[in-house]
């Protein structure tokens, strides 16, 4: 029986999970001295590297002495909370990372609640102790208070603490000690994380917690072996969540070490492996012994809270920039996404329209951004929250929102959120002129708030939110305050006309941008929409006038990326997403159709 430890790394966004996994990989000697390793090696996807966030949980394994330590790096964003919950069921211990200045954040509370509920005793790592504003003692107290508030057991409250600066590969057990390397962390993991339960002699039981996809072997299930042994070529039974049993055969068994995956012949209880050859495998399914099937409890997967309509692009510039533009291509791409992404669903409604549901705006914009990079062209509507009926009452999702901001701006933000039906729960001074305020707010109230928040706090505020629960519907929530500047002509925007329009509001387009009738080219400074002509040139005559040669000074246009644009649009507007551009437009391009729609509404 090999000596195994299984741990998950959990924390709030940006508290250093992936950087810590880098340090563990490097200091365990898993990489040879000749191997060149990138920073944040576990973030494999281009978007993860650019944004510096983890989107999908990933697993790796390291050898330390005679032990094999399986490590799962989890995402910290609330939109990917479902991943964290599933991963925690697969491990016997967890490294809970907390930033030495920020302390306990909404996602920390979310992951701690899940972890304590599963009876896991964590190792608390106070990370980023090298920050000038770090206050590790305060943060340890915060973590302890959080555990008490979450009804932790006596054993869970007696958690070991490691102080670390993961980026520099430093760790120590006490702040008064000199800086050491990760040896003390490895020792703590081996001593404090229990051995996997289960026996290689029992009937086989594996549970799948993440999916992967490979063009050659099809769907791959990454699973933990709870009991028994599994070998390549074994015949197995797949127990689905609804009780259905499907016969199958393992065509490939894959093991992990460092960043490499290698084919192995067999594995036994306690290990984490990937299996291929079962096309119908899903998250939460049990792979068991055909002669003695004993399925494990299926997993609860978080419900989606937001929906967005993806549609075929039908604007006047459709089909000019994308490679895949038809409904069939978009459907195939959504099918491929649903193969591996369990927290999302989609359904077809009408001709070339698909309702995609997910856990939050970030999850949906990441799908859209990936599609656009792959050459797809499509339209997206405004995100809407999913409203449910619970015991005859109309209910909507609520979020727990935490904002850290300079104290001078606190009044403005409290007022803004009050209009969006938020209820203030706590207000704590954070030192150095900053304040932390906690709210409970309907998810609808957060759509489109981020841009406004950054403007109001002059870019210094930080907001984080995580899903709370469904509560009774709260009525109308205030949305965007300003109208849109809408082009009334097809053509190319000219500097002369944009110069005359910039007094009317903020522009989103630069000179020489293609525009069409019904396309939004800027934000009006008042609350109503305004039709404007951005393609009007200067009338030339042969009479010279004194002001003829004044230079045109243009304010640079506001850069609208996918997230900002999706938050900005209203119900009667769409986003046109192509590999080269993101344009905003009205659903009805013709002004008379728009008026008719507004009347009927």
Tab-separated table of N, CA and C in Angstrom, residues 301-383:
chain	number	residue	atom	x	y	z
A	301	UNK	N	-24.952	19.488	-6.741
A	301	UNK	CA	-24.272	20.498	-7.552
A	301	UNK	C	-25.033	21.811	-7.433
A	302	UNK	N	-24.290	22.903	-7.190
A	302	UNK	CA	-24.923	24.212	-6.983
A	302	UNK	C	-25.830	24.580	-8.164
A	303	UNK	N	-26.979	25.139	-7.842
A	303	UNK	CA	-27.923	25.560	-8.882
A	303	UNK	C	-27.438	26.844	-9.565
A	304	UNK	N	-27.698	26.985	-10.876
A	304	UNK	CA	-27.369	28.259	-11.529
A	304	UNK	C	-28.263	29.390	-10.987
A	305	UNK	N	-27.754	30.635	-11.011
A	305	UNK	CA	-28.560	31.762	-10.522
A	305	UNK	C	-28.811	32.818	-11.610
A	306	UNK	N	-28.086	32.718	-12.746
A	306	UNK	CA	-28.235	33.725	-13.807
A	306	UNK	C	-28.485	33.058	-15.153
A	307	UNK	N	-29.257	33.720	-16.009
A	307	UNK	CA	-29.368	33.212	-17.387
A	307	UNK	C	-29.033	34.338	-18.358
A	308	UNK	N	-28.560	33.917	-19.540
A	308	UNK	CA	-28.233	34.877	-20.584
A	308	UNK	C	-28.632	34.238	-21.918
A	309	UNK	N	-29.120	35.050	-22.852
A	309	UNK	CA	-29.521	34.493	-24.157
A	309	UNK	C	-28.384	34.680	-25.154
A	310	UNK	N	-27.880	33.558	-25.685
A	310	UNK	CA	-26.906	33.600	-26.791
A	310	UNK	C	-27.717	33.473	-28.078
A	311	UNK	N	-27.406	34.282	-29.083
A	311	UNK	CA	-28.177	34.170	-30.326
A	311	UNK	C	-27.257	34.335	-31.520
A	312	UNK	N	-27.770	33.954	-32.696
A	312	UNK	CA	-27.006	34.150	-33.931
A	312	UNK	C	-26.937	35.655	-34.198
A	313	UNK	N	-25.768	36.127	-34.614
A	313	UNK	CA	-25.603	37.561	-34.873
A	313	UNK	C	-26.379	37.980	-36.123
A	314	UNK	N	-27.304	38.962	-35.984
A	314	UNK	CA	-28.094	39.376	-37.161
A	314	UNK	C	-27.926	40.874	-37.438
A	315	UNK	N	-26.768	41.427	-37.052
A	315	UNK	CA	-26.571	42.865	-37.286
A	315	UNK	C	-26.140	43.092	-38.740
A	316	UNK	N	-26.153	44.354	-39.217
A	316	UNK	CA	-25.732	44.639	-40.599
A	316	UNK	C	-24.289	44.222	-40.891
A	317	UNK	N	-23.450	44.073	-39.849
A	317	UNK	CA	-22.051	43.683	-40.091
A	317	UNK	C	-21.825	42.191	-39.823
A	318	UNK	N	-22.917	41.417	-39.715
A	318	UNK	CA	-22.801	39.992	-39.363
A	318	UNK	C	-21.988	39.225	-40.400
A	319	UNK	N	-21.236	38.245	-39.904
A	319	UNK	CA	-20.535	37.332	-40.809
A	319	UNK	C	-19.266	37.876	-41.430
A	320	UNK	N	-18.871	39.095	-41.073
A	320	UNK	CA	-17.673	39.662	-41.717
A	320	UNK	C	-16.382	39.343	-40.965
A	321	UNK	N	-16.511	39.028	-39.672
A	321	UNK	CA	-15.283	38.873	-38.881
A	321	UNK	C	-15.106	37.478	-38.285
A	322	UNK	N	-16.219	36.757	-38.103
A	322	UNK	CA	-16.124	35.458	-37.428
A	322	UNK	C	-15.983	34.313	-38.419
A	323	UNK	N	-15.482	33.161	-37.891
A	323	UNK	CA	-15.337	31.972	-38.726
A	323	UNK	C	-16.585	31.099	-38.574
A	324	UNK	N	-17.104	31.020	-37.309
A	324	UNK	CA	-18.287	30.192	-37.041
A	324	UNK	C	-19.454	31.116	-36.714
A	325	UNK	N	-20.439	31.187	-37.592
A	325	UNK	CA	-21.508	32.169	-37.372
A	325	UNK	C	-22.906	31.548	-37.319
A	326	UNK	N	-23.039	30.253	-37.663
A	326	UNK	CA	-24.384	29.664	-37.762
A	326	UNK	C	-24.848	29.089	-36.420
A	327	UNK	N	-26.173	28.875	-36.321
A	327	UNK	CA	-26.764	28.327	-35.094
A	327	UNK	C	-26.181	26.942	-34.772
A	328	UNK	N	-25.952	26.140	-35.826
A	328	UNK	CA	-25.430	24.783	-35.595
A	328	UNK	C	-24.059	24.815	-34.935
A	329	UNK	N	-23.213	25.729	-35.418
A	329	UNK	CA	-21.855	25.837	-34.854
A	329	UNK	C	-21.909	26.275	-33.393
A	330	UNK	N	-22.794	27.250	-33.102
A	330	UNK	CA	-22.903	27.736	-31.716
A	330	UNK	C	-23.426	26.613	-30.820
A	331	UNK	N	-24.401	25.839	-31.337
A	331	UNK	CA	-24.949	24.724	-30.546
A	331	UNK	C	-23.864	23.688	-30.255
A	332	UNK	N	-23.056	23.362	-31.269
A	332	UNK	CA	-21.988	22.364	-31.067
A	332	UNK	C	-21.010	22.839	-29.987
A	333	UNK	N	-20.686	24.144	-30.029
A	333	UNK	CA	-19.727	24.681	-29.059
A	333	UNK	C	-20.307	24.650	-27.644
A	334	UNK	N	-21.608	24.968	-27.514
A	334	UNK	CA	-22.250	24.921	-26.185
A	334	UNK	C	-22.320	23.481	-25.684
A	335	UNK	N	-22.586	22.534	-26.612
A	335	UNK	CA	-22.598	21.119	-26.218
A	335	UNK	C	-21.236	20.705	-25.652
A	336	UNK	N	-20.171	21.143	-26.349
A	336	UNK	CA	-18.815	20.780	-25.912
A	336	UNK	C	-18.541	21.364	-24.528
A	337	UNK	N	-19.023	22.589	-24.282
A	337	UNK	CA	-18.806	23.243	-22.976
A	337	UNK	C	-19.522	22.453	-21.874
A	338	UNK	N	-20.766	22.006	-22.176
A	338	UNK	CA	-21.552	21.292	-21.152
A	338	UNK	C	-20.933	19.922	-20.837
A	339	UNK	N	-20.119	19.382	-21.770
A	339	UNK	CA	-19.449	18.103	-21.522
A	339	UNK	C	-18.592	18.143	-20.280
A	340	UNK	N	-17.904	19.290	-20.061
A	340	UNK	CA	-16.967	19.339	-18.936
A	340	UNK	C	-17.406	20.304	-17.849
A	341	UNK	N	-18.321	21.222	-18.165
A	341	UNK	CA	-18.699	22.232	-17.176
A	341	UNK	C	-20.053	21.886	-16.558
A	342	UNK	N	-20.010	21.334	-15.340
A	342	UNK	CA	-21.254	20.847	-14.736
A	342	UNK	C	-22.141	21.951	-14.188
A	343	UNK	N	-21.539	23.129	-13.889
A	343	UNK	CA	-22.327	24.180	-13.236
A	343	UNK	C	-23.144	24.981	-14.253
A	344	UNK	N	-22.999	24.681	-15.550
A	344	UNK	CA	-23.748	25.429	-16.568
A	344	UNK	C	-24.728	24.517	-17.299
A	345	UNK	N	-25.851	25.098	-17.765
A	345	UNK	CA	-26.762	24.345	-18.639
A	345	UNK	C	-27.208	25.256	-19.763
A	346	UNK	N	-27.786	24.636	-20.794
A	346	UNK	CA	-28.376	25.505	-21.822
A	346	UNK	C	-29.571	24.807	-22.449
A	347	UNK	N	-30.496	25.618	-22.983
A	347	UNK	CA	-31.618	25.043	-23.733
A	347	UNK	C	-31.859	25.903	-24.973
A	348	UNK	N	-32.393	25.259	-26.031
A	348	UNK	CA	-32.654	25.989	-27.274
A	348	UNK	C	-34.054	26.591	-27.204
A	349	UNK	N	-34.170	27.884	-27.526
A	349	UNK	CA	-35.501	28.511	-27.573
A	349	UNK	C	-35.625	29.212	-28.922
A	350	UNK	N	-36.516	28.708	-29.767
A	350	UNK	CA	-36.744	29.395	-31.041
A	350	UNK	C	-35.561	29.273	-31.982
A	351	UNK	N	-35.616	30.025	-33.062
A	351	UNK	CA	-34.645	29.929	-34.150
A	351	UNK	C	-33.318	30.572	-33.754
A	352	UNK	N	-32.267	29.751	-33.615
A	352	UNK	CA	-30.928	30.291	-33.347
A	352	UNK	C	-30.772	31.021	-32.030
A	353	UNK	N	-31.582	30.654	-31.006
A	353	UNK	CA	-31.430	31.307	-29.696
A	353	UNK	C	-31.234	30.239	-28.633
A	354	UNK	N	-30.309	30.495	-27.708
A	354	UNK	CA	-30.015	29.521	-26.654
A	354	UNK	C	-29.979	30.242	-25.310
A	355	UNK	N	-30.716	29.692	-24.323
A	355	UNK	CA	-30.648	30.274	-22.977
A	355	UNK	C	-29.564	29.520	-22.206
A	356	UNK	N	-28.509	30.231	-21.820
A	356	UNK	CA	-27.407	29.615	-21.074
A	356	UNK	C	-27.525	30.048	-19.614
A	357	UNK	N	-27.538	29.080	-18.686
A	357	UNK	CA	-27.629	29.420	-17.251
A	357	UNK	C	-26.298	29.104	-16.585
A	358	UNK	N	-25.895	29.980	-15.661
A	358	UNK	CA	-24.626	29.762	-14.956
A	358	UNK	C	-24.685	30.347	-13.560
A	359	UNK	N	-23.520	30.313	-12.882
A	359	UNK	CA	-23.475	30.749	-11.490
A	359	UNK	C	-23.213	32.240	-11.334
A	360	UNK	N	-22.878	32.938	-12.412
A	360	UNK	CA	-22.614	34.367	-12.274
A	360	UNK	C	-22.118	34.957	-13.572
A	361	UNK	N	-22.006	36.285	-13.593
A	361	UNK	CA	-21.593	36.967	-14.823
A	361	UNK	C	-20.210	36.522	-15.271
A	362	UNK	N	-19.306	36.345	-14.301
A	362	UNK	CA	-17.922	36.012	-14.667
A	362	UNK	C	-17.873	34.691	-15.425
A	363	UNK	N	-18.644	33.709	-14.940
A	363	UNK	CA	-18.628	32.390	-15.579
A	363	UNK	C	-19.128	32.492	-17.023
A	364	UNK	N	-20.164	33.315	-17.229
A	364	UNK	CA	-20.738	33.448	-18.577
A	364	UNK	C	-19.808	34.250	-19.492
A	365	UNK	N	-19.179	35.318	-18.953
A	365	UNK	CA	-18.278	36.096	-19.814
A	365	UNK	C	-17.032	35.290	-20.176
A	366	UNK	N	-16.605	34.388	-19.288
A	366	UNK	CA	-15.432	33.566	-19.622
A	366	UNK	C	-15.761	32.602	-20.762
A	367	UNK	N	-16.968	32.039	-20.742
A	367	UNK	CA	-17.394	31.188	-21.864
A	367	UNK	C	-17.430	32.022	-23.154
A	368	UNK	N	-18.018	33.230	-23.087
A	368	UNK	CA	-18.126	34.076	-24.280
A	368	UNK	C	-16.744	34.477	-24.793
A	369	UNK	N	-15.836	34.811	-23.875
A	369	UNK	CA	-14.483	35.228	-24.267
A	369	UNK	C	-13.742	34.073	-24.937
A	370	UNK	N	-13.905	32.849	-24.377
A	370	UNK	CA	-13.251	31.688	-24.997
A	370	UNK	C	-13.804	31.443	-26.395
A	371	UNK	N	-15.144	31.553	-26.547
A	371	UNK	CA	-15.766	31.316	-27.857
A	371	UNK	C	-15.280	32.334	-28.878
A	372	UNK	N	-15.179	33.586	-28.420
A	372	UNK	CA	-14.782	34.639	-29.363
A	372	UNK	C	-13.346	34.422	-29.846
A	373	UNK	N	-12.493	33.916	-28.930
A	373	UNK	CA	-11.107	33.655	-29.324
A	373	UNK	C	-11.009	32.468	-30.278
A	374	UNK	N	-12.025	31.597	-30.222
A	374	UNK	CA	-12.002	30.434	-31.123
A	374	UNK	C	-12.635	30.767	-32.469
A	375	UNK	N	-13.007	32.033	-32.691
A	375	UNK	CA	-13.512	32.431	-34.008
A	375	UNK	C	-15.027	32.432	-34.122
A	376	UNK	N	-15.757	32.397	-32.987
A	376	UNK	CA	-17.229	32.427	-33.050
A	376	UNK	C	-17.720	33.869	-33.081
A	377	UNK	N	-18.891	34.041	-33.698
A	377	UNK	CA	-19.532	35.357	-33.736
A	377	UNK	C	-20.982	35.161	-33.304
A	378	UNK	N	-21.456	35.960	-32.335
A	378	UNK	CA	-22.803	35.726	-31.795
A	378	UNK	C	-23.279	36.969	-31.063
A	379	UNK	N	-24.538	36.965	-30.644
A	379	UNK	CA	-25.091	38.063	-29.853
A	379	UNK	C	-25.382	37.573	-28.440
A	380	UNK	N	-25.289	38.468	-27.439
A	380	UNK	CA	-25.632	38.112	-26.051
A	380	UNK	C	-26.587	39.167	-25.522
A	381	UNK	N	-27.638	38.715	-24.821
A	381	UNK	CA	-28.565	39.655	-24.189
A	381	UNK	C	-28.104	39.999	-22.781
A	382	UNK	N	-28.886	40.803	-22.094
A	382	UNK	CA	-28.533	41.204	-20.718
A	382	UNK	C	-28.744	40.022	-19.760
A	383	UNK	N	-27.845	39.838	-18.786
A	383	UNK	CA	-28.053	38.735	-17.826
A	383	UNK	C	-29.319	38.960	-17.001
